[in-house]
CSV table of C-alpha atoms and ligand atoms in Angstrom, one decimal:
chain,number,residue,atom,x,y,z
A,542,MET,CA,0.4,-1.0,35.8
A,543,ARG,CA,3.3,-2.6,34.5
A,544,PRO,CA,1.6,-3.3,31.1
A,545,VAL,CA,0.5,0.5,30.7
A,546,ASP,CA,4.3,1.8,31.4
A,547,ASP,CA,5.7,-1.0,28.8
A,548,ILE,CA,3.2,0.7,26.1
A,549,GLY,CA,3.9,4.2,27.1
A,550,LEU,CA,8.0,3.2,27.0
A,551,ALA,CA,7.4,1.6,23.4
A,552,ALA,CA,5.8,4.5,22.0
A,553,MET,CA,8.3,7.0,23.7
A,554,ARG,CA,10.9,4.9,21.6
A,555,ILE,CA,9.1,5.1,18.0
A,556,SER,CA,10.3,8.5,16.2
A,557,GLU,CA,10.7,9.1,12.8
A,558,GLY,CA,14.2,7.2,12.5
A,559,ASN,CA,13.3,4.5,15.0
A,560,LEU,CA,9.7,2.9,13.8
A,561,SER,CA,11.0,-0.8,14.6
A,562,ALA,CA,9.9,-0.2,18.4
A,563,HIS,CA,7.4,-3.1,19.7
A,564,ILE,CA,5.5,-3.5,22.9
A,565,ASN,CA,6.1,-6.7,24.7
A,566,VAL,CA,3.1,-8.7,24.9
A,567,SER,CA,2.9,-11.1,27.5
A,568,ASP,CA,-0.6,-11.8,27.8
A,569,THR,CA,-2.5,-11.6,25.0
A,570,ASP,CA,-5.7,-12.2,26.3
A,571,SER,CA,-6.4,-9.6,28.6
A,572,GLU,CA,-7.5,-6.2,27.5
A,573,LEU,CA,-4.3,-4.5,27.8
A,574,GLY,CA,-2.5,-7.4,25.9
A,575,ARG,CA,-5.0,-7.1,22.9
A,576,LEU,CA,-4.6,-3.4,22.9
A,577,ALA,CA,-0.7,-4.1,22.6
A,578,THR,CA,-1.6,-6.5,19.8
A,579,VAL,CA,-3.5,-4.0,17.9
A,580,LEU,CA,-0.8,-1.4,18.3
A,581,ASN,CA,2.2,-3.6,17.4
A,582,SER,CA,0.4,-4.1,14.1
A,583,THR,CA,0.0,-0.4,13.6
A,584,PHE,CA,3.6,0.4,14.2
A,585,ALA,CA,4.0,-2.3,11.9
A,586,ARG,CA,2.0,-0.7,9.2
A,587,LEU,CA,3.8,2.6,9.8
A,588,GLU,CA,7.2,1.1,9.5
A,589,ALA,CA,6.6,-0.6,6.1
A,590,SER,CA,4.7,2.7,4.8
A,591,PHE,CA,7.6,5.0,5.6
A,592,ALA,CA,10.3,2.7,4.3
A,593,GLN,CA,8.1,2.7,1.0
A,594,GLN,CA,8.3,6.6,1.2
A,595,MET,CA,11.6,6.6,1.4
A,596,GLN,CA,12.5,3.8,-1.2
A,597,PHE,CA,9.8,6.1,-3.9
A,598,THR,CA,12.1,9.3,-3.0
A,599,ALA,CA,15.0,7.7,-3.4
A,600,ASP,CA,13.7,6.1,-6.8
A,601,ALA,CA,12.5,9.4,-8.2
A,602,SER,CA,16.0,11.1,-6.9
A,603,HIS,CA,17.7,8.1,-9.3
A,604,GLU,CA,14.9,8.4,-12.3
A,605,LEU,CA,15.4,12.3,-12.6
A,606,ARG,CA,19.1,12.2,-12.3
A,607,THR,CA,19.6,10.0,-15.3
A,608,PRO,CA,18.6,12.3,-17.9
A,609,LEU,CA,20.1,15.0,-15.9
A,610,ALA,CA,23.3,13.4,-16.1
A,611,VAL,CA,22.8,13.3,-20.3
A,612,ILE,CA,21.9,16.9,-20.4
A,613,ILE,CA,25.1,17.8,-18.3
A,614,SER,CA,27.6,16.1,-20.2
A,615,GLU,CA,26.1,16.6,-23.4
A,616,ALA,CA,26.6,20.4,-22.9
A,617,GLN,CA,30.0,20.0,-21.6
A,618,THR,CA,31.5,17.8,-24.2
A,619,THR,CA,29.9,19.9,-26.7
A,620,LEU,CA,31.2,23.3,-25.2
A,621,ALA,CA,34.3,21.9,-24.6
A,622,ARG,CA,35.4,23.1,-28.5
A,623,LYS,CA,34.5,25.0,-31.2
A,624,ARG,CA,31.5,22.9,-33.4
A,625,GLY,CA,29.6,23.2,-36.4
A,626,GLY,CA,26.4,24.2,-36.8
A,627,ALA,CA,25.2,20.9,-37.4
A,628,GLU,CA,26.9,19.5,-34.4
A,629,TYR,CA,25.1,22.5,-32.4
A,630,ARG,CA,21.9,21.1,-33.6
A,631,GLU,CA,23.0,17.4,-32.8
A,632,SER,CA,23.4,18.3,-29.6
A,633,ILE,CA,20.4,20.4,-28.3
A,634,ALA,CA,18.3,17.6,-29.7
A,635,VAL,CA,19.8,15.5,-27.4
A,636,CYS,CA,19.4,17.6,-24.6
A,637,LEU,CA,15.6,18.1,-25.3
A,638,THR,CA,14.5,14.5,-25.7
A,639,ALA,CA,16.2,14.2,-22.2
A,640,ALA,CA,14.6,17.3,-20.7
A,641,GLN,CA,11.4,15.6,-22.2
A,642,GLN,CA,12.0,12.9,-20.6
A,643,MET,CA,12.5,14.7,-17.3
A,644,ARG,CA,9.1,16.7,-17.8
A,645,ARG,CA,7.1,13.3,-18.4
A,646,ILE,CA,9.1,11.9,-15.2
A,647,ALA,CA,8.0,15.2,-13.0
A,648,GLU,CA,4.3,15.2,-14.4
A,649,SER,CA,3.7,11.7,-13.3
A,650,LEU,CA,5.2,12.3,-9.9
A,651,LEU,CA,2.8,15.5,-9.3
A,652,GLN,CA,0.1,13.5,-10.4
A,653,LEU,CA,0.6,10.5,-8.2
A,654,ALA,CA,1.3,13.0,-5.5
A,655,ARG,CA,-2.0,14.7,-6.1
A,656,PHE,CA,-3.5,11.3,-5.8
A,657,ASP,CA,-1.8,10.6,-2.7
A,658,ALA,CA,-3.2,13.2,-0.9
A,659,GLY,CA,-6.4,13.2,-2.2
A,660,GLN,CA,-6.0,16.2,-4.2
A,661,GLU,CA,-6.2,14.8,-7.9
A,662,PRO,CA,-9.7,16.3,-8.6
A,663,VAL,CA,-11.8,13.3,-10.1
A,664,ARG,CA,-14.7,15.3,-12.0
A,665,ARG,CA,-17.6,12.5,-12.1
A,666,SER,CA,-20.3,12.4,-15.1
A,667,ALA,CA,-22.5,9.8,-16.3
A,668,LEU,CA,-20.7,7.9,-19.4
A,669,ASP,CA,-20.6,5.0,-21.5
A,670,LEU,CA,-17.0,3.3,-21.1
A,671,ALA,CA,-17.5,2.1,-24.9
A,672,GLU,CA,-17.4,5.8,-26.2
A,673,ASN,CA,-13.9,6.4,-24.2
A,674,ALA,CA,-12.7,3.2,-25.3
A,675,ARG,CA,-13.7,4.1,-28.9
A,676,VAL,CA,-12.0,7.5,-29.1
A,677,CYS,CA,-9.0,6.2,-27.4
A,678,VAL,CA,-8.5,3.1,-29.8
A,679,ASP,CA,-8.8,6.1,-32.9
A,680,ARG,CA,-6.4,8.1,-31.3
A,681,ILE,CA,-3.9,5.3,-30.9
A,682,GLY,CA,-4.3,4.2,-34.4
A,683,PRO,CA,-1.2,5.8,-35.9
A,684,LEU,CA,1.3,4.6,-33.4
A,685,SER,CA,-0.7,1.0,-33.5
A,686,LYS,CA,-0.1,1.6,-37.3
A,687,GLU,CA,3.5,2.5,-37.2
A,688,ARG,CA,4.5,-0.2,-35.4
A,689,ASP,CA,1.7,-2.9,-37.4
A,690,ILE,CA,-0.3,-4.0,-34.4
A,691,SER,CA,-3.9,-4.4,-35.5
A,692,ILE,CA,-6.5,-3.5,-33.1
A,693,ARG,CA,-9.9,-5.4,-32.4
A,694,CYS,CA,-12.6,-3.8,-31.0
A,695,ASP,CA,-16.1,-5.2,-29.2
A,696,LEU,CA,-16.9,-2.4,-27.6
A,697,ARG,CA,-20.9,-3.0,-25.8
A,698,ARG,CA,-22.7,-0.3,-23.9
A,699,ALA,CA,-21.0,0.3,-20.2
A,700,GLU,CA,-22.7,3.2,-18.6
A,701,THR,CA,-20.6,4.1,-15.5
A,702,CYS,CA,-20.1,7.4,-13.7
A,703,GLY,CA,-16.4,8.5,-14.1
A,704,ASP,CA,-14.0,11.8,-14.7
A,705,THR,CA,-13.6,11.3,-18.8
A,706,ASP,CA,-10.0,12.6,-19.0
A,707,ARG,CA,-8.7,10.3,-16.6
A,708,LEU,CA,-10.5,7.1,-17.9
A,709,ASP,CA,-8.9,8.1,-21.3
A,710,GLN,CA,-6.0,8.4,-19.6
A,711,LEU,CA,-5.9,5.2,-17.8
A,712,ILE,CA,-7.2,3.4,-21.4
A,713,THR,CA,-4.6,5.0,-23.6
A,714,ASN,CA,-1.7,4.1,-21.2
A,715,LEU,CA,-3.1,0.3,-21.6
A,716,LEU,CA,-3.1,0.5,-25.0
A,717,THR,CA,0.5,2.0,-25.3
A,718,ASN,CA,1.5,-0.9,-23.2
A,719,ALA,CA,-0.3,-3.4,-25.2
A,720,ILE,CA,1.2,-1.8,-28.3
A,721,HIS,CA,4.9,-1.0,-27.0
A,722,TYR,CA,5.4,-4.5,-25.2
A,723,ASN,CA,3.6,-6.4,-28.4
A,724,ARG,CA,5.3,-9.0,-31.3
A,725,PRO,CA,6.0,-7.6,-34.4
A,726,ASN,CA,2.5,-7.4,-36.5
A,727,GLY,CA,0.9,-8.7,-32.9
A,728,ASN,CA,-2.7,-7.8,-32.3
A,729,ILE,CA,-4.8,-6.1,-29.3
A,730,HIS,CA,-8.2,-7.0,-28.4
A,731,VAL,CA,-9.9,-3.9,-26.6
A,732,SER,CA,-13.7,-5.0,-25.2
A,733,THR,CA,-15.9,-3.6,-22.8
A,734,ARG,CA,-19.6,-4.5,-21.4
A,735,SER,CA,-21.6,-4.9,-18.0
A,736,GLU,CA,-22.0,-7.9,-16.3
A,737,ASN,CA,-23.3,-8.3,-12.6
A,738,GLY,CA,-23.6,-5.0,-12.0
A,739,ASP,CA,-20.0,-3.8,-12.9
A,740,VAL,CA,-18.6,-2.4,-16.3
A,741,VAL,CA,-15.8,-4.7,-17.3
A,742,LEU,CA,-13.1,-2.6,-19.8
A,743,LYS,CA,-10.4,-5.9,-21.1
A,744,VAL,CA,-7.2,-5.0,-23.2
A,745,THR,CA,-5.6,-8.0,-24.4
A,746,ASP,CA,-2.4,-8.4,-26.2
A,747,SER,CA,-0.2,-10.9,-28.0
A,748,GLY,CA,3.1,-9.6,-26.5
A,749,GLN,CA,5.5,-11.7,-25.3
A,750,GLY,CA,3.8,-11.3,-21.7
A,751,ILE,CA,5.0,-10.9,-17.9
A,752,ALA,CA,7.2,-13.5,-16.0
A,753,ALA,CA,5.5,-15.0,-13.3
A,754,GLU,CA,7.5,-13.8,-10.4
A,755,ALA,CA,7.0,-9.9,-11.8
A,756,VAL,CA,3.2,-9.8,-12.6
A,757,GLY,CA,2.6,-8.8,-9.3
A,758,HIS,CA,4.7,-5.7,-9.4
A,759,VAL,CA,4.1,-4.2,-12.2
A,760,PHE,CA,1.4,-1.6,-10.5
A,761,GLU,CA,4.4,-0.5,-8.3
A,762,ARG,CA,6.3,2.7,-9.2
A,763,PHE,CA,9.1,2.6,-11.1
A,764,TYR,CA,8.7,-1.4,-11.3
A,765,ARG,CA,10.2,-2.5,-15.3
A,766,VAL,CA,10.6,-6.0,-15.8
A,767,ASN,CA,13.2,-4.5,-18.2
A,768,LYS,CA,14.7,-1.8,-16.4
A,769,SER,CA,18.0,-1.0,-18.3
A,770,ARG,CA,16.1,-1.2,-22.3
A,771,SER,CA,13.0,0.9,-21.3
A,772,ARG,CA,15.1,3.7,-19.4
A,773,ILE,CA,16.8,3.8,-22.6
A,774,GLU,CA,13.6,4.1,-24.5
A,775,GLY,CA,12.7,6.7,-22.2
A,776,ARG,CA,10.2,4.8,-20.1
A,777,SER,CA,9.6,5.5,-16.1
A,778,GLY,CA,7.4,2.6,-14.9
A,779,LEU,CA,4.9,4.9,-13.7
A,780,GLY,CA,2.1,4.2,-16.2
A,781,LEU,CA,0.6,1.5,-14.2
A,782,ALA,CA,1.1,3.3,-11.3
A,783,ILE,CA,-0.9,6.2,-12.0
A,784,CYS,CA,-3.8,3.5,-13.8
A,785,LYS,CA,-4.1,1.9,-10.2
A,786,ALA,CA,-4.7,5.5,-8.7
A,787,ILE,CA,-7.0,6.2,-11.1
A,788,VAL,CA,-9.3,3.2,-11.2
A,789,ASP,CA,-9.0,3.7,-6.8
A,790,SER,CA,-10.3,7.0,-7.3
A,791,HIS,CA,-13.5,5.5,-9.0
A,792,GLY,CA,-13.9,2.5,-6.7
A,793,GLY,CA,-12.8,0.1,-9.4
A,794,SER,CA,-10.2,-2.4,-9.4
A,795,ILE,CA,-7.6,-3.5,-11.8
A,796,ASN,CA,-5.9,-6.9,-12.5
A,797,VAL,CA,-3.7,-8.3,-14.7
A,798,SER,CA,-3.2,-11.7,-15.9
A,799,SER,CA,-0.3,-13.3,-18.0
A,800,GLU,CA,0.9,-15.9,-20.1
A,801,PHE,CA,4.8,-15.9,-20.7
A,802,GLY,CA,5.1,-16.1,-24.3
A,803,THR,CA,1.4,-15.6,-25.4
A,804,GLY,CA,0.1,-12.2,-24.5
A,805,THR,CA,-1.3,-10.4,-21.1
A,806,THR,CA,-4.5,-9.0,-20.2
A,807,PHE,CA,-5.8,-6.0,-18.0
A,808,ILE,CA,-9.3,-6.2,-17.0
A,809,VAL,CA,-10.2,-2.8,-15.2
A,810,ARG,CA,-13.9,-3.0,-13.2
A,811,PHE,CA,-16.2,-0.5,-12.0
A,812,PRO,CA,-19.3,-0.3,-10.7
A,813,ALA,CA,-22.5,0.5,-13.2
A,814,LEU,CA,-24.3,3.5,-12.9
A,815,LYS,CA,-27.1,3.2,-10.6
A,816,ALA,CA,-30.1,4.0,-11.9
A,817,SER,CA,-31.5,7.1,-9.8
B,1676,ADP,N1,1.0,-5.2,-21.9
B,1676,ADP,C1,2.2,-5.5,-21.1
B,1676,ADP,N2,3.2,-6.6,-21.5
B,1676,ADP,C2,4.0,-7.3,-21.1
B,1676,ADP,N3,4.6,-6.1,-20.0
B,1676,ADP,C3,3.9,-5.5,-19.7
B,1676,ADP,C4,2.6,-4.6,-20.5
B,1676,ADP,N4,2.2,-3.5,-19.5
B,1676,ADP,C5,3.3,-3.5,-18.7
B,1676,ADP,N5,4.0,-4.4,-18.9
B,1676,ADP,C6,5.4,-4.6,-18.0
B,1676,ADP,O1,5.0,-3.7,-16.7
B,1676,ADP,C7,5.9,-2.4,-16.6
B,1676,ADP,C8,5.4,-1.2,-16.0
B,1676,ADP,O2,4.7,-0.8,-16.3
B,1676,ADP,P1,4.2,0.8,-16.9
B,1676,ADP,O3,4.0,1.1,-15.3
B,1676,ADP,O4,3.5,1.3,-18.0
B,1676,ADP,O5,5.7,1.3,-17.2
B,1676,ADP,P2,6.5,1.7,-18.6
B,1676,ADP,O6,5.8,1.4,-19.5
B,1676,ADP,O7,6.9,3.0,-18.2
B,1676,ADP,O8,7.9,0.8,-18.7
B,1676,ADP,C9,6.7,-2.1,-18.0
B,1676,ADP,O9,7.9,-1.9,-17.9
B,1676,ADP,C10,6.8,-4.0,-18.7
B,1676,ADP,O10,7.8,-4.2,-18.0
B,1677,MG,MG1,3.7,2.2,-19.6
């Protein structure tokens, strides 16, 4: 009965505060030994997921504290002595920008939390991803013009089933990044097509690209290659995490390939609409 006692003891040692307890497996060939191995790998996964959750909470608090500190210090400085109307206006504008940044972060966090809990409503209907891409490219036109970025499209029929608003959000996030991380006078290529039973959306830009060591992290929450610069610009590093959550909720996949100094391509695949 020793192995059974060992398993019981290890399970008892495991608590919220101590997820690192493991069962000593001496005999991996026996049935109990194999059970202990399976339990150990489950404990390890739980431990990793707890650690990730704690890091996420710490990052979220930190990201919200930054604009909050701006609001408090701006209000304190302004109230320290009497000021003219123009100064008050300027100060309120600074507070408004910081508050809007907090709202964006809070909305993104809420959306991610709803995805995590499986509560984000995904209203599926038959659609042509080419149409969604066209609408998003049109909407982002003014921003790309402002930055002198030209967008080329090759939008072929790509019929699938999905939530049109969430898919627009996905495409818009990818386009916004392609504009933002591009070079002056750069370009973007957007394509949709059907391929081997999937529909594929590709967004390629001519920007600086992403360094090899960073490329595997871009879908992580709050990850930004250039953290200090992006924070000043009000970027939270949640855009691609939301893209991934949207794609996952549609049973699709999202991948990135990037050549540092040349550009980046995001490829999204969804199952095509099945003929019924
Ligand atoms: N098209 C791109 N070209 C180069 N880097 C990119 C591109 N898209 C995303 N990134 C990098 O990935 C990071 C995460 O992107 P995202 O989640 O959209 O966050 P944000 O844009 O708010 O920083 C960005 O900070 C940037 O460093
Ligand atoms: Mg972004």
